[in-house]
DNA sequence: CTGAAAGCGCTTACAG
DNA sequence: CTGAAAGCGCTTACAG
């Protein structure tokens, strides 16, 4: 059995109240007493039981993090940003994968509630109503990361997907591209996909770029789906001069498809992504894409949550993380 | 304020003991009483406080998972395997990144101890002595994943790195390669790197393959380091016919370097990795590598820990996960 | 079948 | 400056 506060008290010849005060650095303790206690702590190897402490204090220093799928690089980066900041601020993390599965997500919320989490970060493709309802009941400080609470109850931290996608279209248009293909993820199942779609189509409109339905396809952000979608597009009689992919995974899949068709990137077809990943930068040719600072997305969410927990006023209902176009080798200038 | 067991008891007109029995499905409760309680639970939205429960029961259903860096694909996969199994078995997870940093690792162990974790999974490049000492004191069921406790105190789950590396050398040798380069990670800082190195060099010896020091370089498992190491090797007068890379990240970096030198993979230089990743399979050309079943590595660790916690006898001191060579397009047959 | 009570390991207002 | 005691929200052996 490991040492309890009682054991330390006995060894030091004081009450458990005094031991507690020493452990928690409450001032007014006689230096000699303190010394005795510290000595007893050392001898017993005592570490306070955080569970007992939490029960008394009604706080756990634990944050529930529900993430779509830790395995996807985009989310992995976000989660690392969250973990680093939260751990710096003295919090620890219970992590669950939601997989956009309502049951898993609700179970995670119940867990966070029962575990008395001091705060919650929800990271998913979109923010569903059933989770909002749970949260309303739970009444725990919560930040929505990478999607948005449309009711405005919970603050959110998101990418500047609309703007970055718009700029990307403008960028390739400036290089002479008018025949533009677009492989996006389903826009009704993902907030990112919706915003990226909105940005792309707005730019099409403003720049008078015709939409060719033959060149539009929907994947699911995986490499394989990018490959499949590109195959479909390349099977049409006329081919686009560039394909925009909703993320770099799909761009990498599309690249493979293009090469398999005996075409070259960017000589025959240019390729861009809308969310830069390390592997996109190391691909040959490297993928021109958008750096969304995923790590910062997580870090900012964590800082915001930490403020909310300490009752600091958080005025922002929505923080939009900036972005940057990362120029790779996958785009050719036309004429 | 959310409902406590007392509120439910009052509403149902019973004692808290009875509510507790209903919640925990203790048989001998009168069906009508049970019904009343269930009704009161529903009306109040009561969820038992897991912290209070843990304090009384002296178990938290929480597992501390210390992982090297959740951001690296190899570890991400392991962590997902752990999370899926543990969550199926009713456990939740506190996750920390160790970064091979002794302070971070020790802090994580203290956290797991104070949070009264029922079990621990340690996933690092190697298993350091300071952590073993902490664990000895903590006396918590622990599994070491992807490295090994050389003292044999804690069971470990590892890849078959020695065998897979040996086989890989044999495979390329069978294809006619005798001039073999090797980019590994530092063998004294990582158990995997050591075993992979041992396998490669044993095969060199058995197959009478000469080691050319010009073709040996040490990276750190990142793409960039693979790139740098390959550049170094390619700068020598004579070039190898194939380069073995300790993992696929380094292989992808090396590929970039080879192409930048105006050479082709596999026509001029073949390339293999020793740990297959999805991105390696989608690279062009795809990387011949070893599938180490990283997800299973995590899953098996989790199952083993779960058994240990429920006092089932775990006889294995070491589980070695099998592997499979994944043939890609990055190796040419010579003559 | 059900309730009163002890106790899990802490913290802290209250007295001294 | 220090200690006795209450209490955080549960579970369960004990009585009835």
XYZ file of C-alpha atoms (C1' of nucleotides) in Angstrom:
702
model
C 0.000 0.000 0.000
C 1.234 3.438 -0.815
C 1.350 6.099 1.859
C -1.722 8.156 2.779
C -1.791 11.565 4.356
C -2.476 9.854 7.665
C 0.796 7.918 7.447
C 2.731 11.077 6.803
C 1.008 12.824 9.708
C 1.858 10.017 12.065
C 5.469 9.894 10.971
C 5.850 13.659 11.309
C 3.947 13.773 14.580
C 1.406 16.331 13.366
C -2.214 16.341 12.264
C -3.322 15.554 8.733
C -4.507 19.156 8.458
C -0.957 20.324 8.850
C 0.342 17.865 6.304
C -2.280 19.088 3.888
C -1.225 22.670 4.440
C 2.391 21.852 3.754
C 1.549 19.906 0.621
C -0.542 22.750 -0.701
C 1.900 25.455 0.262
C -0.488 27.235 2.564
C 1.726 29.953 4.147
C 1.253 30.207 7.903
C 3.008 26.953 8.755
C 5.916 26.983 11.171
C 9.104 26.410 9.196
C 10.265 23.684 11.559
C 6.948 21.877 11.322
C 7.087 22.202 7.581
C 10.533 20.697 7.561
C 9.393 17.717 9.602
C 6.479 17.141 7.282
C 8.570 17.423 4.156
C 10.961 14.911 5.615
C 8.120 12.499 6.346
C 6.784 12.980 2.822
C 10.146 12.096 1.413
C 10.550 9.051 3.618
C 7.141 7.654 2.803
C 7.208 8.593 -0.842
C 3.800 10.141 -0.304
C 1.888 11.566 -3.285
C -1.529 13.079 -2.648
C -4.463 11.122 -4.011
C -5.855 13.304 -6.781
C -9.185 11.523 -6.729
C -9.837 12.360 -3.086
C -8.620 15.868 -3.695
C -10.922 16.291 -6.677
C -13.931 15.098 -4.726
C -13.349 17.659 -2.030
C -12.337 20.505 -4.312
C -14.967 19.846 -6.945
C -12.454 20.154 -9.692
C -10.362 17.580 -11.434
C -7.920 19.563 -13.589
C -8.996 17.168 -16.292
C -10.213 18.172 -19.735
C -12.288 15.873 -21.887
C -11.103 15.902 -25.476
C -13.331 14.303 -28.047
C -11.594 14.123 -31.375
C -12.874 12.852 -34.682
C -10.038 10.389 -35.282
C -6.604 10.785 -33.750
C -5.201 8.803 -36.650
C -5.805 11.452 -39.307
C -2.837 13.815 -39.562
C -5.015 16.930 -39.494
C -6.544 15.906 -36.169
C -3.314 14.542 -34.791
C -1.721 17.954 -35.149
C -4.689 19.646 -33.518
C -4.560 17.223 -30.631
C -0.883 17.826 -30.040
C -1.489 21.568 -29.876
C -4.195 20.992 -27.309
C -2.109 18.589 -25.270
C 0.941 20.803 -25.112
C -0.915 23.906 -23.986
C -3.217 22.157 -21.575
C -0.369 20.324 -19.957
C 1.543 23.593 -19.575
C -1.485 25.034 -17.823
C -1.638 22.142 -15.402
C -4.440 20.150 -16.952
C -4.494 16.564 -18.013
C -6.558 14.999 -20.727
C -9.047 12.212 -21.201
C -9.066 11.431 -24.899
C -11.825 9.786 -26.938
C -12.277 9.192 -30.650
C -15.700 10.086 -31.979
C -15.466 8.812 -35.551
C -18.527 10.954 -36.337
C -20.481 8.185 -34.616
C -23.339 9.607 -32.499
C -23.198 6.775 -29.960
C -19.477 7.080 -29.442
C -19.777 10.822 -29.146
C -22.580 10.674 -26.610
C -20.753 8.060 -24.574
C -17.719 10.286 -24.512
C -19.801 13.194 -23.244
C -21.298 11.026 -20.514
C -17.826 9.936 -19.568
C -16.589 13.522 -19.385
C -19.560 14.389 -17.226
C -19.188 11.483 -14.863
C -15.468 12.052 -14.619
C -16.282 15.629 -13.619
C -14.134 17.169 -16.322
C -13.448 20.854 -15.765
C -13.777 21.549 -19.468
C -14.375 19.965 -22.834
C -12.986 20.396 -26.314
C -15.081 18.966 -29.103
C -13.272 18.352 -32.354
C -15.360 16.927 -35.144
C -16.310 17.311 -38.755
C -19.403 19.164 -37.676
C -21.092 19.955 -34.393
C -24.259 17.891 -34.098
C -27.391 18.818 -32.248
C -27.463 15.806 -29.934
C -24.081 16.788 -28.538
C -25.142 20.386 -28.096
C -28.079 19.182 -26.036
C -25.873 17.036 -23.834
C -23.558 19.959 -23.297
C -26.430 22.259 -22.423
C -27.374 19.893 -19.637
C -23.804 19.375 -18.480
C -23.043 23.033 -18.127
C -19.277 22.546 -18.484
C -17.025 25.100 -20.211
C -16.657 23.898 -23.773
C -14.846 24.944 -26.922
C -15.719 23.647 -30.363
C -12.660 23.160 -32.517
C -12.589 22.916 -36.297
C -16.364 23.106 -36.659
C -18.953 25.529 -35.394
C -21.891 25.739 -33.051
C -24.400 27.467 -35.289
C -26.553 28.399 -32.294
C -23.695 30.445 -30.910
C -23.855 28.840 -27.468
C -20.287 27.555 -27.529
C -17.316 29.446 -28.916
C -15.435 27.861 -31.750
C -11.985 27.942 -33.273
C -11.845 27.261 -36.984
C -9.668 27.519 -40.059
C -10.051 30.320 -42.540
C -11.234 27.736 -45.038
C -13.471 30.030 -47.003
C -10.762 32.582 -47.588
C -7.953 30.140 -48.204
C -9.958 28.225 -50.784
C -10.981 31.424 -52.474
C -7.371 32.550 -52.616
C -6.224 29.235 -53.953
C -8.609 29.501 -56.875
C -7.437 33.027 -57.477
C -3.834 31.858 -57.343
C -4.236 29.150 -59.959
C -6.458 31.388 -62.047
C -3.705 33.991 -62.050
C -1.395 31.314 -63.414
C -3.758 30.882 -66.334
C -5.936 28.002 -65.224
C -9.555 28.200 -66.317
C -10.352 24.509 -66.589
C -10.527 23.580 -62.935
C -11.501 20.265 -61.416
C -12.500 19.977 -57.771
C -12.420 16.941 -55.522
C -14.070 17.862 -52.253
C -15.504 15.896 -49.355
C -19.293 15.808 -49.009
C -20.252 19.319 -48.050
C -23.185 18.379 -45.834
C -21.139 16.116 -43.596
C -18.246 18.353 -42.748
C -18.021 21.996 -41.819
C -14.555 22.288 -43.375
C -15.739 20.763 -46.610
C -18.651 23.165 -46.719
C -16.490 26.225 -46.164
C -13.863 25.053 -48.619
C -16.584 24.398 -51.165
C -18.108 27.802 -50.553
C -14.764 29.494 -51.059
C -14.031 27.645 -54.262
C -17.435 28.236 -55.808
C -17.509 31.892 -54.814
C -14.183 32.362 -56.524
C -15.448 30.524 -59.586
C -18.337 32.963 -59.731
C -16.271 36.082 -59.164
C -13.587 35.032 -61.625
C -16.077 33.832 -64.220
C -14.768 30.317 -64.203
C -17.207 27.807 -65.639
C -18.123 24.835 -63.525
C -17.852 21.611 -65.458
C -19.749 18.884 -63.617
C -17.515 16.276 -65.208
C -14.688 17.632 -63.140
C -16.429 17.692 -59.777
C -16.205 14.635 -57.534
C -16.704 13.851 -53.884
C -14.294 11.820 -51.791
C -13.985 11.364 -48.051
C -10.593 12.935 -47.393
C -8.728 9.626 -47.716
C -5.932 8.982 -50.201
C -7.902 6.210 -51.787
C -10.922 8.406 -52.395
C -8.710 11.045 -53.995
C -7.357 8.347 -56.271
C -10.832 7.113 -57.223
C -12.201 10.589 -57.816
C -9.270 11.542 -60.013
C -9.726 8.363 -62.046
C -13.353 9.333 -62.630
C -12.460 12.820 -63.706
C -9.691 11.628 -65.992
C -12.078 9.195 -67.665
C -14.047 12.079 -69.194
C -13.350 13.183 -72.765
C -12.055 16.589 -71.848
C -9.634 16.990 -68.950
C -9.149 19.914 -66.585
C -5.802 21.699 -66.491
C -5.742 21.599 -62.699
C -7.485 19.687 -59.950
C -8.146 21.187 -56.529
C -8.314 18.630 -53.757
C -10.065 19.262 -50.453
C -7.002 18.051 -48.574
C -3.504 16.761 -49.219
C -4.402 13.111 -48.667
C -6.778 13.268 -51.613
C -4.184 15.205 -53.612
C -1.667 12.443 -53.048
C -4.199 9.848 -54.155
C -5.068 11.960 -57.183
C -1.419 12.312 -58.070
C -1.078 8.552 -58.186
C -4.109 8.308 -60.471
C -2.795 10.974 -62.801
C 0.569 9.251 -63.105
C -1.091 5.903 -63.700
C -2.940 7.480 -66.610
C 0.434 8.232 -68.132
C 0.171 11.934 -67.394
C 2.578 14.143 -65.535
C 2.117 16.523 -62.636
C 2.318 19.425 -63.264
C 3.208 19.231 -66.951
C -0.080 17.711 -68.048
C -2.263 18.401 -65.061
C -1.604 20.652 -62.116
C -2.688 19.708 -58.625
C -3.311 21.619 -55.419
C -4.525 20.731 -51.959
C -6.431 22.836 -49.446
C -4.727 21.609 -46.320
C -0.990 21.175 -46.281
C 0.545 18.141 -44.629
C 4.168 17.239 -44.164
C 3.825 14.334 -46.553
C 2.462 16.651 -49.224
C 5.564 18.766 -48.949
C 7.788 15.698 -49.358
C 5.850 14.252 -52.257
C 7.476 14.423 -55.674
C 6.402 16.839 -56.972
C 5.561 18.584 -53.719
C 1.942 19.645 -53.438
C 0.981 23.302 -53.524
C -1.460 23.645 -50.687
C -2.681 25.732 -47.751
C -0.993 25.693 -44.384
C -3.824 25.884 -41.880
C -1.631 25.830 -38.777
C -3.455 22.871 -37.338
C -1.259 22.817 -34.264
C -2.262 26.404 -33.514
C -5.889 25.548 -34.020
C -5.554 23.175 -31.097
C -3.366 25.486 -29.054
C -5.766 28.410 -29.393
C -8.717 26.200 -28.463
C -6.872 25.052 -25.364
C -6.004 28.583 -24.279
C -9.545 29.731 -24.798
C -10.917 26.864 -22.740
C -8.441 27.503 -19.974
C -9.612 31.115 -19.802
C -13.229 30.062 -19.684
C -12.547 27.698 -16.816
C -10.884 30.423 -14.796
C -13.907 32.615 -15.447
C -12.010 35.101 -17.499
C -14.317 36.768 -19.945
C -14.051 35.269 -23.392
C -15.690 37.631 -25.811
C -14.901 35.939 -29.068
C -17.661 33.655 -30.266
C -15.451 32.510 -33.114
C -11.714 32.609 -33.649
C -10.529 32.129 -37.198
C -6.964 30.915 -37.518
C -5.061 32.479 -40.366
C -3.527 30.519 -43.197
C -0.835 30.685 -45.814
C -0.554 29.297 -49.294
C 2.424 26.945 -49.502
C 3.826 26.890 -52.986
C 5.016 23.499 -54.107
C 5.985 22.067 -57.462
C 2.614 20.754 -58.475
C 1.287 23.758 -60.407
C 2.297 24.818 -63.899
C 1.887 28.314 -65.256
C -0.215 28.197 -68.413
C 0.921 30.362 -71.334
C -26.101 22.121 -10.000
C -26.479 18.667 -11.410
C -28.341 16.014 -9.455
C -26.653 13.982 -6.724
C -27.644 10.578 -5.475
C -29.353 12.326 -2.550
C -31.656 14.236 -4.897
C -32.673 11.063 -6.648
C -33.334 9.339 -3.334
C -35.521 12.170 -2.142
C -37.499 12.269 -5.360
C -38.016 8.514 -5.330
C -38.754 8.422 -1.615
C -36.069 5.876 -0.834
C -32.617 5.877 0.761
C -29.449 6.611 -1.142
C -28.394 3.024 -0.537
C -31.320 1.840 -2.608
C -30.580 4.275 -5.387
C -27.019 3.054 -5.425
C -28.207 -0.537 -5.687
C -30.438 0.260 -8.618
C -27.726 2.194 -10.409
C -25.284 -0.646 -9.981
C -27.751 -3.366 -10.867
C -27.500 -5.121 -7.542
C -30.192 -7.841 -7.794
C -32.359 -8.053 -4.679
C -34.224 -4.787 -5.242
C -38.003 -4.830 -5.358
C -39.070 -4.287 -8.959
C -41.510 -1.536 -8.013
C -38.863 0.274 -5.993
C -36.489 -0.092 -8.866
C -39.044 1.411 -11.205
C -39.535 4.427 -8.941
C -35.819 5.002 -8.734
C -35.292 4.669 -12.445
C -38.048 7.183 -12.982
C -36.410 9.616 -10.571
C -33.068 9.119 -12.300
C -34.632 9.976 -15.597
C -36.397 13.065 -14.250
C -33.313 14.437 -12.592
C -30.926 13.461 -15.375
C -28.738 11.956 -12.683
C -25.356 10.521 -13.619
C -23.224 9.022 -10.861
C -20.119 10.974 -9.956
C -17.245 8.760 -11.085
C -14.778 10.551 -8.832
C -16.712 9.749 -5.683
C -17.235 6.231 -6.919
C -13.535 5.793 -7.610
C -12.571 7.007 -4.181
C -14.817 4.466 -2.523
C -14.055 1.590 -4.880
C -10.341 2.248 -5.102
C -10.387 1.909 -8.829
C -10.797 4.467 -11.549
C -11.198 2.465 -14.752
C -8.593 4.835 -16.088
C -5.408 3.810 -17.846
C -2.434 6.107 -18.108
C -0.940 6.032 -21.578
C 2.442 7.626 -22.041
C 3.350 7.773 -25.692
C 6.498 9.028 -27.327
C 4.774 11.468 -29.689
C 1.199 11.075 -30.789
C 2.053 13.036 -33.915
C 4.259 10.364 -35.496
C 2.202 7.989 -37.641
C 3.780 4.888 -36.112
C 2.741 5.942 -32.624
C -0.602 7.307 -33.727
C -1.567 3.896 -35.017
C -0.429 2.218 -31.819
C -2.423 4.663 -29.757
C -5.576 4.049 -31.744
C -5.247 0.329 -31.208
C -4.914 0.921 -27.493
C -7.814 3.325 -27.363
C -10.215 1.101 -29.248
C -9.577 -1.984 -27.162
C -9.438 -0.207 -23.837
C -12.640 1.629 -24.527
C -14.334 -1.645 -25.487
C -13.239 -3.057 -22.160
C -14.723 -0.160 -20.248
C -11.594 1.826 -19.580
C -10.839 5.411 -20.355
C -7.495 6.966 -21.033
C -5.291 9.741 -19.767
C -2.835 10.495 -22.533
C 0.585 12.139 -22.246
C 3.388 12.721 -24.732
C 6.825 11.818 -23.458
C 9.020 13.063 -26.298
C 11.836 10.932 -24.828
C 12.165 13.713 -22.280
C 12.903 12.327 -18.796
C 11.121 15.169 -17.012
C 7.986 14.848 -19.083
C 8.001 11.116 -18.630
C 8.431 11.307 -14.876
C 5.730 13.919 -14.587
C 3.390 11.680 -16.527
C 4.107 8.795 -14.173
C 3.434 10.992 -11.151
C 0.201 12.077 -12.757
C -0.868 8.488 -13.404
C -0.063 7.644 -9.820
C -1.897 10.581 -8.308
C -4.858 9.989 -10.583
C -4.906 6.428 -9.282
C -4.737 4.846 -12.708
C -5.629 1.166 -12.721
C -2.929 0.443 -15.263
C -0.235 2.008 -17.398
C 1.021 1.542 -20.920
C 4.448 2.951 -21.636
C 5.256 3.524 -25.286
C 8.651 4.952 -25.990
C 11.739 4.536 -28.069
C 13.330 2.710 -25.207
C 12.433 1.955 -21.611
C 14.607 4.036 -19.318
C 15.739 3.140 -15.855
C 14.279 6.165 -14.100
C 10.816 5.182 -15.278
C 11.293 1.595 -14.217
C 12.161 2.824 -10.745
C 9.042 4.974 -10.573
C 6.947 2.043 -11.679
C 8.518 -0.232 -9.106
C 7.384 2.141 -6.410
C 3.934 2.677 -7.909
C 3.136 -0.993 -8.115
C 0.550 -0.524 -10.877
C 0.003 -3.103 -13.637
C 2.083 -1.932 -16.566
C 2.808 -2.998 -20.115
C 5.750 -1.730 -22.127
C 4.882 -1.267 -25.762
C 7.345 -1.049 -28.648
C 10.390 -1.212 -26.432
C 11.491 -3.623 -23.740
C 12.151 -3.814 -20.039
C 15.515 -5.544 -20.036
C 15.132 -6.447 -16.361
C 12.071 -8.503 -17.201
C 9.917 -6.877 -14.530
C 7.291 -5.614 -16.943
C 5.975 -7.526 -19.944
C 6.447 -5.963 -23.320
C 4.866 -6.054 -26.748
C 7.211 -5.395 -29.624
C 7.616 -5.701 -33.362
C 9.546 -8.517 -34.956
C 12.088 -5.957 -36.057
C 15.066 -8.251 -36.035
C 13.408 -10.829 -38.256
C 11.722 -8.403 -40.594
C 14.934 -6.489 -41.196
C 16.817 -9.700 -41.763
C 14.216 -10.848 -44.259
C 14.238 -7.544 -46.042
C 17.966 -7.814 -46.645
C 17.475 -11.348 -47.849
C 14.699 -10.197 -50.156
C 16.750 -7.519 -51.855
C 19.780 -9.755 -51.938
C 17.695 -12.379 -53.739
C 16.880 -9.716 -56.297
C 20.573 -9.330 -56.928
C 21.481 -6.399 -54.684
C 24.921 -6.587 -53.098
C 25.704 -2.909 -52.792
C 23.436 -1.945 -49.969
C 23.150 1.387 -48.205
C 21.485 1.717 -44.816
C 19.946 4.764 -43.213
C 19.006 3.874 -39.661
C 18.170 5.865 -36.562
C 20.780 5.964 -33.797
C 20.865 2.481 -32.426
C 21.598 3.448 -28.833
C 18.583 5.725 -28.529
C 15.851 3.465 -29.778
C 15.052 -0.163 -29.205
C 13.487 -0.469 -32.659
C 16.515 1.029 -34.319
C 18.771 -1.362 -32.451
C 16.778 -4.433 -33.433
C 16.440 -3.288 -37.018
C 20.149 -2.632 -37.144
C 20.898 -6.044 -35.637
C 18.710 -7.746 -38.214
C 20.288 -5.925 -41.117
C 23.866 -6.510 -40.016
C 23.256 -10.172 -39.196
C 21.892 -10.662 -42.673
C 24.886 -8.829 -44.137
C 27.125 -11.260 -42.324
C 25.191 -14.384 -43.248
C 24.824 -13.369 -46.875
C 28.405 -12.192 -47.174
C 27.427 -8.673 -48.028
C 30.216 -6.170 -47.514
C 29.509 -3.172 -45.357
C 30.595 0.039 -46.994
C 30.801 2.782 -44.400
C 30.184 5.373 -47.093
C 26.685 4.026 -47.398
C 25.775 4.001 -43.729
C 24.108 7.053 -42.237
C 22.074 7.882 -39.168
C 18.900 9.911 -39.207
C 16.177 10.408 -36.619
C 13.196 8.819 -38.353
C 12.033 12.126 -39.865
C 11.582 12.734 -43.571
C 14.095 15.502 -43.475
C 16.754 13.308 -41.921
C 16.158 10.663 -44.566
C 16.676 13.333 -47.179
C 19.895 14.557 -45.609
C 21.307 11.093 -45.119
C 20.578 10.111 -48.689
C 22.258 13.273 -49.927
C 25.351 12.323 -47.961
C 25.404 8.818 -49.332
C 24.854 9.990 -52.888
C 27.742 12.418 -52.590
C 30.226 9.529 -52.391
C 32.053 8.416 -55.505
C 30.481 5.012 -55.666
C 26.735 4.604 -55.094
C 24.803 1.699 -53.619
C 22.231 -0.102 -55.749
C 19.680 0.019 -52.958
C 19.176 1.976 -49.771
C 17.414 0.494 -46.765
C 15.694 3.073 -44.590
C 14.810 2.481 -40.953
C 11.283 3.688 -41.579
C 9.092 4.963 -44.399
C 9.410 8.607 -43.416
C 13.139 8.440 -44.042
C 12.509 6.475 -47.232
C 10.270 9.241 -48.506
C 12.889 11.833 -47.681
C 15.540 9.700 -49.347
C 13.395 9.332 -52.439
C 13.233 13.079 -52.776
C 17.005 13.317 -52.470
C 17.568 10.626 -55.077
C 15.259 12.330 -57.546
C 16.898 15.678 -56.923
C 20.212 14.083 -57.866
C 18.698 13.312 -61.229
C 18.390 9.620 -60.474
C 15.357 7.412 -60.671
C 13.771 5.047 -58.169
C 14.038 2.132 -58.750
C 15.802 2.309 -62.121
C 18.990 3.842 -60.759
C 18.654 3.178 -57.067
C 16.209 0.949 -55.273
C 14.706 1.938 -51.955
C 13.050 0.040 -49.134
C 11.664 0.973 -45.744
C 11.422 -1.100 -42.590
C 8.072 0.140 -41.383
C 5.262 0.559 -43.818
C 3.017 3.606 -43.626
C -0.009 4.492 -45.671
C 1.840 7.373 -47.268
C 4.626 5.049 -48.358
C 2.097 2.926 -50.178
C 0.726 5.976 -52.002
C 4.105 7.403 -52.903
C 5.161 7.196 -56.527
C 6.815 4.773 -56.774
C 5.276 3.059 -53.763
C 7.800 2.020 -51.147
C 8.581 -1.631 -50.543
C 8.517 -1.951 -46.796
C 7.484 -3.995 -43.769
C 3.986 -3.950 -42.371
C 4.448 -4.095 -38.621
C 0.751 -4.026 -37.743
C 1.165 -1.049 -35.487
C -2.519 -0.967 -34.642
C -2.273 -4.544 -33.375
C 0.790 -3.686 -31.360
C -1.407 -1.279 -29.419
C -4.387 -3.593 -29.313
C -2.362 -6.507 -27.956
C -0.770 -4.287 -25.319
C -4.192 -3.123 -24.230
C -5.578 -6.639 -23.963
C -2.583 -7.787 -22.000
C -2.916 -4.905 -19.566
C -6.589 -5.536 -19.140
C -5.844 -9.133 -18.207
C -3.206 -8.069 -15.728
C -5.624 -5.690 -14.048
C -8.221 -8.409 -13.623
C -5.521 -10.604 -12.079
C -5.591 -13.121 -14.876
C -2.243 -14.779 -15.178
C -0.145 -13.303 -17.934
C 2.667 -15.681 -18.635
C 4.247 -14.013 -21.616
C 7.105 -11.736 -20.702
C 7.353 -10.620 -24.302
C 4.908 -10.721 -27.175
C 6.354 -10.289 -30.620
C 3.907 -9.076 -33.233
C 4.353 -10.678 -36.618
C 5.088 -8.750 -39.777
C 4.803 -8.949 -43.513
C 6.910 -7.597 -46.323
C 4.831 -5.255 -48.451
C 6.092 -5.254 -51.987
C 5.940 -1.864 -53.653
C 7.425 -0.459 -56.819
C 10.642 0.869 -55.366
C 12.906 -2.152 -55.911
C 14.435 -3.258 -59.162
C 15.645 -6.746 -59.892
C 19.306 -6.648 -60.862
C 20.360 -8.803 -63.810
C -35.942 -6.213 0.414
C -34.301 -1.670 2.614
C -31.990 1.899 5.565
C -28.469 3.966 8.803
C -23.845 4.367 9.131
C -19.020 3.924 8.263
C -15.459 5.070 5.346
C -12.660 5.989 0.807
C -8.480 10.348 1.272
C -8.467 14.580 1.034
C -9.334 20.264 2.316
C -10.605 24.054 5.045
C -13.615 26.949 8.054
C -13.651 27.228 12.796
C -11.701 27.306 17.405
C -8.112 27.685 20.210
C 0.504 28.359 14.119
C -2.197 23.881 14.718
C -5.889 20.336 15.393
C -10.665 18.301 15.497
C -14.352 17.854 12.691
C -17.351 18.266 8.818
C -18.088 17.088 4.273
C -17.165 16.118 -0.942
C -20.611 11.765 -3.328
C -20.488 7.532 -3.485
C -20.714 1.871 -1.919
C -21.581 -1.887 0.995
C -21.345 -4.752 5.266
C -24.468 -4.981 8.838
C -28.983 -5.060 11.012
C -33.530 -5.467 10.725
